[in-house]
């Protein structure tokens, strides 16, 4: 199971730290990622991180968001800075078991059903 927290309402330019804690799994075997979905929009990948800490980001959030993981705490984080109203969405933690916890470069194109999901945490950014 994956449980997200940290979503909130902030103003433009604000920051938030999202957390996703895993339970009942061997966390270090997973490629972890954050996705988001706005009403009427498809769910999109935001950031992903491999077991070795290698991270990658969607162009829309690069240099503003930072993903990290603490395997000792079974937790992955998403630090979000310089938020804009376009960042408003439900944010989901996702996981995929891979050999060595490596994240596929094309992870964000994978069918959503091929990943494990949390229940989401809402982020709202007002102008």
mmCIF file of N, CA and C in Angstrom:
data_model
loop_
_atom_site.group_PDB
_atom_site.id
_atom_site.type_symbol
_atom_site.label_atom_id
_atom_site.label_comp_id
_atom_site.label_asym_id
_atom_site.label_seq_id
_atom_site.Cartn_x
_atom_site.Cartn_y
_atom_site.Cartn_z
ATOM 1 N N UNK A 1 0.835 -1.192 0.000
ATOM 2 C CA UNK A 1 0.000 0.000 0.000
ATOM 3 C C UNK A 1 0.873 1.247 0.000
ATOM 4 N N UNK A 2 0.351 2.275 -0.646
ATOM 5 C CA UNK A 2 1.073 3.547 -0.733
ATOM 6 C C UNK A 2 0.136 4.655 -0.274
ATOM 7 N N UNK A 3 0.584 5.463 0.667
ATOM 8 C CA UNK A 3 -0.256 6.491 1.257
ATOM 9 C C UNK A 3 0.410 7.848 1.101
ATOM 10 N N UNK A 4 -0.256 8.732 0.323
ATOM 11 C CA UNK A 4 0.277 10.064 0.104
ATOM 12 C C UNK A 4 -0.214 11.038 1.172
ATOM 13 N N UNK A 5 0.564 12.096 1.379
ATOM 14 C CA UNK A 5 0.162 13.178 2.274
ATOM 15 C C UNK A 5 0.898 14.441 1.860
ATOM 16 N N UNK A 6 0.456 15.564 2.405
ATOM 17 C CA UNK A 6 1.144 16.822 2.166
ATOM 18 C C UNK A 6 0.431 17.774 1.233
ATOM 19 N N UNK A 7 -0.617 17.321 0.561
ATOM 20 C CA UNK A 7 -1.347 18.219 -0.309
ATOM 21 C C UNK A 7 -2.023 19.330 0.471
ATOM 22 N N UNK A 8 -2.151 20.498 -0.170
ATOM 23 C CA UNK A 8 -2.722 21.660 0.517
ATOM 24 C C UNK A 8 -3.083 22.707 -0.516
ATOM 25 N N UNK A 9 -3.634 23.809 -0.031
ATOM 26 C CA UNK A 9 -3.920 24.957 -0.873
ATOM 27 C C UNK A 9 -2.871 26.028 -0.593
ATOM 28 N N UNK A 10 -2.231 26.516 -1.652
ATOM 29 C CA UNK A 10 -1.203 27.538 -1.507
ATOM 30 C C UNK A 10 -1.404 28.601 -2.582
ATOM 31 N N UNK A 11 -0.703 29.699 -2.425
ATOM 32 C CA UNK A 11 -0.746 30.739 -3.433
ATOM 33 C C UNK A 11 0.380 30.563 -4.440
ATOM 34 N N UNK A 12 0.226 31.214 -5.577
ATOM 35 C CA UNK A 12 1.261 31.174 -6.616
ATOM 36 C C UNK A 12 2.613 31.551 -6.025
ATOM 37 N N UNK A 13 3.622 30.767 -6.387
ATOM 38 C CA UNK A 13 4.964 30.986 -5.870
ATOM 39 C C UNK A 13 5.264 30.217 -4.607
ATOM 40 N N UNK A 14 4.267 29.570 -4.038
ATOM 41 C CA UNK A 14 4.461 28.818 -2.812
ATOM 42 C C UNK A 14 5.119 27.468 -3.042
ATOM 43 N N UNK A 15 5.338 26.767 -1.945
ATOM 44 C CA UNK A 15 6.000 25.459 -1.984
ATOM 45 C C UNK A 15 5.210 24.447 -1.163
ATOM 46 N N UNK A 16 5.348 23.200 -1.555
ATOM 47 C CA UNK A 16 4.757 22.091 -0.804
ATOM 48 C C UNK A 16 5.690 20.906 -0.860
ATOM 49 N N UNK A 17 5.624 20.068 0.176
ATOM 50 C CA UNK A 17 6.366 18.816 0.208
ATOM 51 C C UNK A 17 5.363 17.685 0.327
ATOM 52 N N UNK A 18 5.285 16.864 -0.704
ATOM 53 C CA UNK A 18 4.424 15.696 -0.687
ATOM 54 C C UNK A 18 5.231 14.488 -0.218
ATOM 55 N N UNK A 19 4.554 13.599 0.491
ATOM 56 C CA UNK A 19 5.189 12.371 0.948
ATOM 57 C C UNK A 19 4.346 11.181 0.539
ATOM 58 N N UNK A 20 5.006 10.063 0.323
ATOM 59 C CA UNK A 20 4.317 8.812 0.000
ATOM 60 C C UNK A 20 5.011 7.705 0.767
ATOM 61 N N UNK A 21 4.279 7.147 1.711
ATOM 62 C CA UNK A 21 4.850 6.086 2.539
ATOM 63 C C UNK A 21 4.295 4.748 2.105
ATOM 64 N N UNK A 22 5.188 3.802 1.916
ATOM 65 C CA UNK A 22 4.806 2.454 1.499
ATOM 66 C C UNK A 22 4.771 1.520 2.698
ATOM 67 N N UNK A 23 3.898 0.571 2.643
ATOM 68 C CA UNK A 23 3.837 -0.450 3.686
ATOM 69 C C UNK A 23 3.582 -1.800 3.039
ATOM 70 N N UNK A 24 4.130 -2.811 3.648
ATOM 71 C CA UNK A 24 3.899 -4.160 3.166
ATOM 72 C C UNK A 24 4.652 -4.524 1.904
ATOM 73 N N UNK A 25 5.666 -3.728 1.558
ATOM 74 C CA UNK A 25 6.444 -4.002 0.354
ATOM 75 C C UNK A 25 7.920 -3.827 0.650
ATOM 76 N N UNK A 26 8.746 -4.417 -0.211
ATOM 77 C CA UNK A 26 10.185 -4.192 -0.128
ATOM 78 C C UNK A 26 10.476 -2.976 -0.987
ATOM 79 N N UNK A 27 10.507 -1.856 -0.343
ATOM 80 C CA UNK A 27 10.495 -0.573 -1.026
ATOM 81 C C UNK A 27 11.646 -0.418 -2.005
ATOM 82 N N UNK A 28 12.788 -0.931 -1.651
ATOM 83 C CA UNK A 28 13.977 -0.712 -2.471
ATOM 84 C C UNK A 28 13.908 -1.436 -3.808
ATOM 85 N N UNK A 29 12.926 -2.298 -4.013
ATOM 86 C CA UNK A 29 12.774 -3.004 -5.280
ATOM 87 C C UNK A 29 11.939 -2.216 -6.289
ATOM 88 N N UNK A 30 11.475 -1.054 -5.880
ATOM 89 C CA UNK A 30 10.529 -0.331 -6.708
ATOM 90 C C UNK A 30 11.137 0.907 -7.346
ATOM 91 N N UNK A 31 10.778 1.108 -8.603
ATOM 92 C CA UNK A 31 10.882 2.413 -9.218
ATOM 93 C C UNK A 31 9.686 3.200 -8.717
ATOM 94 N N UNK A 32 9.915 4.396 -8.173
ATOM 95 C CA UNK A 32 8.842 5.208 -7.621
ATOM 96 C C UNK A 32 8.617 6.447 -8.469
ATOM 97 N N UNK A 33 7.389 6.898 -8.522
ATOM 98 C CA UNK A 33 7.077 8.055 -9.351
ATOM 99 C C UNK A 33 5.919 8.846 -8.763
ATOM 100 N N UNK A 34 5.817 10.064 -9.206
ATOM 101 C CA UNK A 34 4.679 10.919 -8.913
ATOM 102 C C UNK A 34 3.979 11.263 -10.228
ATOM 103 N N UNK A 35 2.668 11.169 -10.193
ATOM 104 C CA UNK A 35 1.824 11.570 -11.307
ATOM 105 C C UNK A 35 0.840 12.617 -10.791
ATOM 106 N N UNK A 36 0.187 13.288 -11.721
ATOM 107 C CA UNK A 36 -0.871 14.208 -11.334
ATOM 108 C C UNK A 36 -1.997 14.174 -12.362
ATOM 109 N N UNK A 37 -3.165 14.558 -11.886
ATOM 110 C CA UNK A 37 -4.328 14.566 -12.765
ATOM 111 C C UNK A 37 -5.246 15.707 -12.373
ATOM 112 N N UNK A 38 -5.540 16.555 -13.350
ATOM 113 C CA UNK A 38 -6.497 17.645 -13.171
ATOM 114 C C UNK A 38 -7.844 17.199 -13.708
ATOM 115 N N UNK A 39 -8.926 17.816 -13.259
ATOM 116 C CA UNK A 39 -10.258 17.444 -13.757
ATOM 117 C C UNK A 39 -10.335 17.531 -15.273
ATOM 118 N N UNK A 40 -10.812 16.470 -15.897
ATOM 119 C CA UNK A 40 -10.958 16.447 -17.344
ATOM 120 C C UNK A 40 -9.680 16.169 -18.101
ATOM 121 N N UNK A 41 -8.587 15.978 -17.391
ATOM 122 C CA UNK A 41 -7.300 15.738 -18.036
ATOM 123 C C UNK A 41 -6.813 14.315 -17.772
ATOM 124 N N UNK A 42 -5.903 13.860 -18.621
ATOM 125 C CA UNK A 42 -5.305 12.553 -18.409
ATOM 126 C C UNK A 42 -4.279 12.633 -17.281
ATOM 127 N N UNK A 43 -4.052 11.491 -16.667
ATOM 128 C CA UNK A 43 -3.033 11.444 -15.624
ATOM 129 C C UNK A 43 -1.654 11.525 -16.294
ATOM 130 N N UNK A 44 -0.795 12.375 -15.790
ATOM 131 C CA UNK A 44 0.508 12.575 -16.406
ATOM 132 C C UNK A 44 1.626 12.345 -15.402
ATOM 133 N N UNK A 45 2.723 11.795 -15.904
ATOM 134 C CA UNK A 45 3.886 11.595 -15.062
ATOM 135 C C UNK A 45 4.577 12.924 -14.783
ATOM 136 N N UNK A 46 5.037 13.089 -13.549
ATOM 137 C CA UNK A 46 5.690 14.319 -13.120
ATOM 138 C C UNK A 46 7.162 14.084 -12.845
ATOM 139 N N UNK A 47 7.449 13.042 -12.079
ATOM 140 C CA UNK A 47 8.834 12.745 -11.712
ATOM 141 C C UNK A 47 8.942 11.270 -11.370
ATOM 142 N N UNK A 48 10.129 10.719 -11.560
ATOM 143 C CA UNK A 48 10.369 9.318 -11.213
ATOM 144 C C UNK A 48 11.760 9.203 -10.607
ATOM 145 N N UNK A 49 11.930 8.187 -9.768
ATOM 146 C CA UNK A 49 13.225 7.990 -9.125
ATOM 147 C C UNK A 49 13.484 6.504 -8.979
ATOM 148 N N UNK A 50 14.675 6.113 -9.358
ATOM 149 C CA UNK A 50 15.085 4.717 -9.266
ATOM 150 C C UNK A 50 15.635 4.426 -7.871
ATOM 151 N N UNK A 51 15.887 3.144 -7.621
ATOM 152 C CA UNK A 51 16.397 2.743 -6.318
ATOM 153 C C UNK A 51 17.758 3.357 -6.024
ATOM 154 N N UNK A 52 18.526 3.635 -7.072
ATOM 155 C CA UNK A 52 19.852 4.222 -6.864
ATOM 156 C C UNK A 52 19.808 5.742 -6.768
ATOM 157 N N UNK A 53 18.604 6.313 -6.800
ATOM 158 C CA UNK A 53 18.449 7.751 -6.663
ATOM 159 C C UNK A 53 18.425 8.519 -7.964
ATOM 160 N N UNK A 54 18.603 7.825 -9.077
ATOM 161 C CA UNK A 54 18.537 8.502 -10.381
ATOM 162 C C UNK A 54 17.126 9.019 -10.617
ATOM 163 N N UNK A 55 17.014 10.308 -10.909
ATOM 164 C CA UNK A 55 15.710 10.948 -11.043
ATOM 165 C C UNK A 55 15.538 11.557 -12.434
ATOM 166 N N UNK A 56 14.290 11.687 -12.831
ATOM 167 C CA UNK A 56 13.952 12.342 -14.095
ATOM 168 C C UNK A 56 12.627 13.052 -13.922
ATOM 169 N N UNK A 57 12.426 14.093 -14.732
ATOM 170 C CA UNK A 57 11.269 14.957 -14.547
ATOM 171 C C UNK A 57 10.584 15.268 -15.872
ATOM 172 N N UNK A 58 9.304 15.553 -15.782
ATOM 173 C CA UNK A 58 8.594 16.095 -16.925
ATOM 174 C C UNK A 58 9.099 17.513 -17.169
ATOM 175 N N UNK A 59 9.087 17.934 -18.423
ATOM 176 C CA UNK A 59 9.583 19.262 -18.760
ATOM 177 C C UNK A 59 8.824 20.358 -18.016
ATOM 178 N N UNK A 60 7.553 20.128 -17.767
ATOM 179 C CA UNK A 60 6.717 21.158 -17.148
ATOM 180 C C UNK A 60 7.109 21.460 -15.702
ATOM 181 N N UNK A 61 7.847 20.558 -15.060
ATOM 182 C CA UNK A 61 8.195 20.766 -13.647
ATOM 183 C C UNK A 61 9.695 20.784 -13.414
ATOM 184 N N UNK A 62 10.462 20.552 -14.468
ATOM 185 C CA UNK A 62 11.915 20.486 -14.308
ATOM 186 C C UNK A 62 12.439 21.797 -13.723
ATOM 187 N N UNK A 63 13.349 21.674 -12.770
ATOM 188 C CA UNK A 63 13.983 22.779 -12.060
ATOM 189 C C UNK A 63 13.090 23.399 -10.989
ATOM 190 N N UNK A 64 11.825 22.986 -10.913
ATOM 191 C CA UNK A 64 10.944 23.478 -9.846
ATOM 192 C C UNK A 64 10.624 22.385 -8.831
ATOM 193 N N UNK A 65 10.549 21.139 -9.298
ATOM 194 C CA UNK A 65 10.206 20.016 -8.437
ATOM 195 C C UNK A 65 11.440 19.146 -8.227
ATOM 196 N N UNK A 66 11.481 18.492 -7.068
ATOM 197 C CA UNK A 66 12.569 17.560 -6.782
ATOM 198 C C UNK A 66 12.003 16.327 -6.097
ATOM 199 N N UNK A 67 12.313 15.175 -6.676
ATOM 200 C CA UNK A 67 11.873 13.911 -6.101
ATOM 201 C C UNK A 67 13.035 13.283 -5.339
ATOM 202 N N UNK A 68 12.730 12.661 -4.226
ATOM 203 C CA UNK A 68 13.751 11.980 -3.442
ATOM 204 C C UNK A 68 13.106 10.786 -2.743
ATOM 205 N N UNK A 69 13.952 9.921 -2.212
ATOM 206 C CA UNK A 69 13.422 8.740 -1.525
ATOM 207 C C UNK A 69 14.294 8.421 -0.327
ATOM 208 N N UNK A 70 13.660 7.900 0.706
ATOM 209 C CA UNK A 70 14.355 7.431 1.891
ATOM 210 C C UNK A 70 13.907 5.992 2.095
ATOM 211 N N UNK A 71 14.710 5.061 1.631
ATOM 212 C CA UNK A 71 14.321 3.658 1.685
ATOM 213 C C UNK A 71 14.233 3.143 3.113
ATOM 214 N N UNK A 72 14.990 3.736 4.016
ATOM 215 C CA UNK A 72 14.913 3.318 5.423
ATOM 216 C C UNK A 72 13.542 3.641 6.009
ATOM 217 N N UNK A 73 12.907 4.671 5.476
ATOM 218 C CA UNK A 73 11.572 5.063 5.934
ATOM 219 C C UNK A 73 10.481 4.622 4.981
ATOM 220 N N UNK A 74 10.863 3.909 3.919
ATOM 221 C CA UNK A 74 9.880 3.480 2.914
ATOM 222 C C UNK A 74 9.062 4.655 2.401
ATOM 223 N N UNK A 75 9.713 5.756 2.151
ATOM 224 C CA UNK A 75 9.004 6.980 1.785
ATOM 225 C C UNK A 75 9.666 7.653 0.588
ATOM 226 N N UNK A 76 8.840 8.156 -0.319
ATOM 227 C CA UNK A 76 9.306 8.977 -1.428
ATOM 228 C C UNK A 76 8.679 10.352 -1.273
ATOM 229 N N UNK A 77 9.439 11.374 -1.645
ATOM 230 C CA UNK A 77 9.015 12.749 -1.468
ATOM 231 C C UNK A 77 8.965 13.485 -2.802
ATOM 232 N N UNK A 78 8.152 14.526 -2.842
ATOM 233 C CA UNK A 78 8.152 15.430 -3.978
ATOM 234 C C UNK A 78 8.145 16.848 -3.423
ATOM 235 N N UNK A 79 9.277 17.515 -3.522
ATOM 236 C CA UNK A 79 9.386 18.913 -3.123
ATOM 237 C C UNK A 79 8.976 19.759 -4.314
ATOM 238 N N UNK A 80 7.966 20.593 -4.124
ATOM 239 C CA UNK A 80 7.434 21.413 -5.204
ATOM 240 C C UNK A 80 7.627 22.879 -4.853
ATOM 241 N N UNK A 81 8.338 23.579 -5.705
ATOM 242 C CA UNK A 81 8.622 25.003 -5.493
ATOM 243 C C UNK A 81 8.063 25.840 -6.623
ATOM 244 N N UNK A 82 7.910 27.131 -6.354
ATOM 245 C CA UNK A 82 7.460 28.073 -7.374
ATOM 246 C C UNK A 82 6.182 27.572 -8.056
ATOM 247 N N UNK A 83 5.231 27.199 -7.252
ATOM 248 C CA UNK A 83 3.994 26.617 -7.773
ATOM 249 C C UNK A 83 3.151 27.642 -8.521
ATOM 250 N N UNK A 84 2.465 27.174 -9.536
ATOM 251 C CA UNK A 84 1.550 27.997 -10.329
ATOM 252 C C UNK A 84 0.177 27.334 -10.350
ATOM 253 N N UNK A 85 -0.852 28.073 -10.732
ATOM 254 C CA UNK A 85 -2.187 27.453 -10.814
ATOM 255 C C UNK A 85 -2.228 26.230 -11.730
ATOM 256 N N UNK A 86 -1.329 26.197 -12.719
ATOM 257 C CA UNK A 86 -1.290 25.040 -13.627
ATOM 258 C C UNK A 86 -0.805 23.774 -12.933
ATOM 259 N N UNK A 87 -0.225 23.908 -11.766
ATOM 260 C CA UNK A 87 0.201 22.741 -10.986
ATOM 261 C C UNK A 87 -0.929 22.156 -10.141
ATOM 262 N N UNK A 88 -2.056 22.821 -10.106
ATOM 263 C CA UNK A 88 -3.190 22.324 -9.320
ATOM 264 C C UNK A 88 -3.665 20.995 -9.888
ATOM 265 N N UNK A 89 -3.764 20.002 -9.037
ATOM 266 C CA UNK A 89 -4.152 18.662 -9.480
ATOM 267 C C UNK A 89 -4.195 17.730 -8.276
ATOM 268 N N UNK A 90 -4.725 16.548 -8.524
ATOM 269 C CA UNK A 90 -4.558 15.457 -7.564
ATOM 270 C C UNK A 90 -3.225 14.800 -7.884
ATOM 271 N N UNK A 91 -2.399 14.668 -6.878
ATOM 272 C CA UNK A 91 -1.078 14.070 -7.073
ATOM 273 C C UNK A 91 -1.079 12.646 -6.514
ATOM 274 N N UNK A 92 -0.566 11.733 -7.337
ATOM 275 C CA UNK A 92 -0.572 10.322 -6.996
ATOM 276 C C UNK A 92 0.848 9.772 -6.938
ATOM 277 N N UNK A 93 1.082 8.964 -5.944
ATOM 278 C CA UNK A 93 2.304 8.189 -5.865
ATOM 279 C C UNK A 93 2.090 6.894 -6.648
ATOM 280 N N UNK A 94 3.107 6.485 -7.387
ATOM 281 C CA UNK A 94 3.006 5.263 -8.178
ATOM 282 C C UNK A 94 4.285 4.453 -8.034
ATOM 283 N N UNK A 95 4.156 3.160 -8.223
ATOM 284 C CA UNK A 95 5.310 2.279 -8.070
ATOM 285 C C UNK A 95 5.261 1.158 -9.087
ATOM 286 N N UNK A 96 6.433 0.766 -9.501
ATOM 287 C CA UNK A 96 6.549 -0.382 -10.404
ATOM 288 C C UNK A 96 7.736 -1.222 -9.958
ATOM 289 N N UNK A 97 7.487 -2.506 -9.822
ATOM 290 C CA UNK A 97 8.573 -3.421 -9.481
ATOM 291 C C UNK A 97 9.435 -3.637 -10.704
ATOM 292 N N UNK A 98 10.717 -3.390 -10.565
ATOM 293 C CA UNK A 98 11.642 -3.610 -11.672
ATOM 294 C C UNK A 98 12.899 -4.258 -11.125
ATOM 295 N N UNK A 99 13.647 -4.865 -12.014
ATOM 296 C CA UNK A 99 14.901 -5.478 -11.616
ATOM 297 C C UNK A 99 15.853 -4.389 -11.128
ATOM 298 N N UNK A 100 16.238 -4.493 -9.890
ATOM 299 C CA UNK A 100 17.155 -3.517 -9.335
ATOM 300 C C UNK A 100 16.529 -2.167 -9.038
ATOM 301 N N UNK A 101 15.220 -2.064 -9.154
ATOM 302 C CA UNK A 101 14.571 -0.788 -8.883
ATOM 303 C C UNK A 101 14.875 0.275 -9.931
ATOM 304 N N UNK A 102 15.257 -0.142 -11.134
ATOM 305 C CA UNK A 102 15.566 0.798 -12.211
ATOM 306 C C UNK A 102 14.268 1.324 -12.814
ATOM 307 N N UNK A 103 14.230 2.612 -13.107
ATOM 308 C CA UNK A 103 13.057 3.194 -13.751
ATOM 309 C C UNK A 103 13.219 3.177 -15.264
ATOM 310 N N UNK A 104 12.289 2.585 -15.990
ATOM 311 C CA UNK A 104 12.348 2.656 -17.447
ATOM 312 C C UNK A 104 12.295 4.100 -17.920
ATOM 313 N N UNK A 105 13.056 4.415 -18.949
ATOM 314 C CA UNK A 105 13.072 5.783 -19.460
ATOM 315 C C UNK A 105 11.709 6.200 -19.988
ATOM 316 N N UNK A 106 10.925 5.211 -20.441
ATOM 317 C CA UNK A 106 9.603 5.516 -20.988
ATOM 318 C C UNK A 106 8.489 5.165 -20.007
ATOM 319 N N UNK A 107 8.811 5.224 -18.709
ATOM 320 C CA UNK A 107 7.830 4.833 -17.690
ATOM 321 C C UNK A 107 6.514 5.576 -17.861
ATOM 322 N N UNK A 108 6.585 6.868 -18.172
ATOM 323 C CA UNK A 108 5.364 7.669 -18.218
ATOM 324 C C UNK A 108 4.448 7.290 -19.382
ATOM 325 N N UNK A 109 4.907 6.427 -20.281
ATOM 326 C CA UNK A 109 4.051 5.941 -21.362
ATOM 327 C C UNK A 109 3.428 4.593 -21.033
ATOM 328 N N UNK A 110 3.819 4.011 -19.923
ATOM 329 C CA UNK A 110 3.283 2.704 -19.552
ATOM 330 C C UNK A 110 1.795 2.810 -19.242
ATOM 331 N N UNK A 111 1.034 1.769 -19.498
ATOM 332 C CA UNK A 111 -0.374 1.772 -19.097
ATOM 333 C C UNK A 111 -0.503 1.976 -17.595
ATOM 334 N N UNK A 112 -1.461 2.788 -17.201
ATOM 335 C CA UNK A 112 -1.615 3.096 -15.785
ATOM 336 C C UNK A 112 -1.884 1.841 -14.966
ATOM 337 N N UNK A 113 -2.507 0.858 -15.582
ATOM 338 C CA UNK A 113 -2.807 -0.378 -14.873
ATOM 339 C C UNK A 113 -1.596 -1.225 -14.555
ATOM 340 N N UNK A 114 -0.441 -0.866 -15.104
ATOM 341 C CA UNK A 114 0.774 -1.634 -14.860
ATOM 342 C C UNK A 114 1.534 -1.122 -13.642
ATOM 343 N N UNK A 115 0.974 -0.131 -12.958
ATOM 344 C CA UNK A 115 1.610 0.464 -11.791
ATOM 345 C C UNK A 115 0.741 0.259 -10.554
ATOM 346 N N UNK A 116 1.359 0.330 -9.399
ATOM 347 C CA UNK A 116 0.637 0.358 -8.132
ATOM 348 C C UNK A 116 0.430 1.832 -7.761
ATOM 349 N N UNK A 117 -0.731 2.111 -7.168
ATOM 350 C CA UNK A 117 -1.093 3.515 -6.931
ATOM 351 C C UNK A 117 -1.494 3.768 -5.488
ATOM 352 N N UNK A 118 -1.228 5.009 -5.053
ATOM 353 C CA UNK A 118 -1.817 5.498 -3.823
ATOM 354 C C UNK A 118 -3.165 6.127 -4.115
ATOM 355 N N UNK A 119 -3.770 6.704 -3.083
ATOM 356 C CA UNK A 119 -5.130 7.246 -3.243
ATOM 357 C C UNK A 119 -5.118 8.705 -3.690
ATOM 358 N N UNK A 120 -3.967 9.353 -3.629
ATOM 359 C CA UNK A 120 -3.852 10.727 -4.092
ATOM 360 C C UNK A 120 -3.928 11.749 -2.981
ATOM 361 N N UNK A 121 -3.323 12.908 -3.251
ATOM 362 C CA UNK A 121 -3.399 14.042 -2.332
ATOM 363 C C UNK A 121 -3.585 15.303 -3.175
ATOM 364 N N UNK A 122 -4.500 16.166 -2.767
ATOM 365 C CA UNK A 122 -4.900 17.310 -3.588
ATOM 366 C C UNK A 122 -3.985 18.506 -3.367
ATOM 367 N N UNK A 123 -3.552 19.084 -4.482
ATOM 368 C CA UNK A 123 -2.774 20.323 -4.463
ATOM 369 C C UNK A 123 -3.560 21.382 -5.218
ATOM 370 N N UNK A 124 -3.797 22.495 -4.572
ATOM 371 C CA UNK A 124 -4.506 23.603 -5.197
ATOM 372 C C UNK A 124 -3.666 24.864 -5.063
ATOM 373 N N UNK A 125 -3.417 25.504 -6.212
ATOM 374 C CA UNK A 125 -2.610 26.714 -6.236
ATOM 375 C C UNK A 125 -3.480 27.852 -6.748
ATOM 376 N N UNK A 126 -3.607 28.883 -5.952
ATOM 377 C CA UNK A 126 -4.440 30.023 -6.325
ATOM 378 C C UNK A 126 -3.570 31.184 -6.793
ATOM 379 N N UNK A 127 -4.152 31.981 -7.695
ATOM 380 C CA UNK A 127 -3.388 33.112 -8.242
ATOM 381 C C UNK A 127 -3.547 34.347 -7.374
#
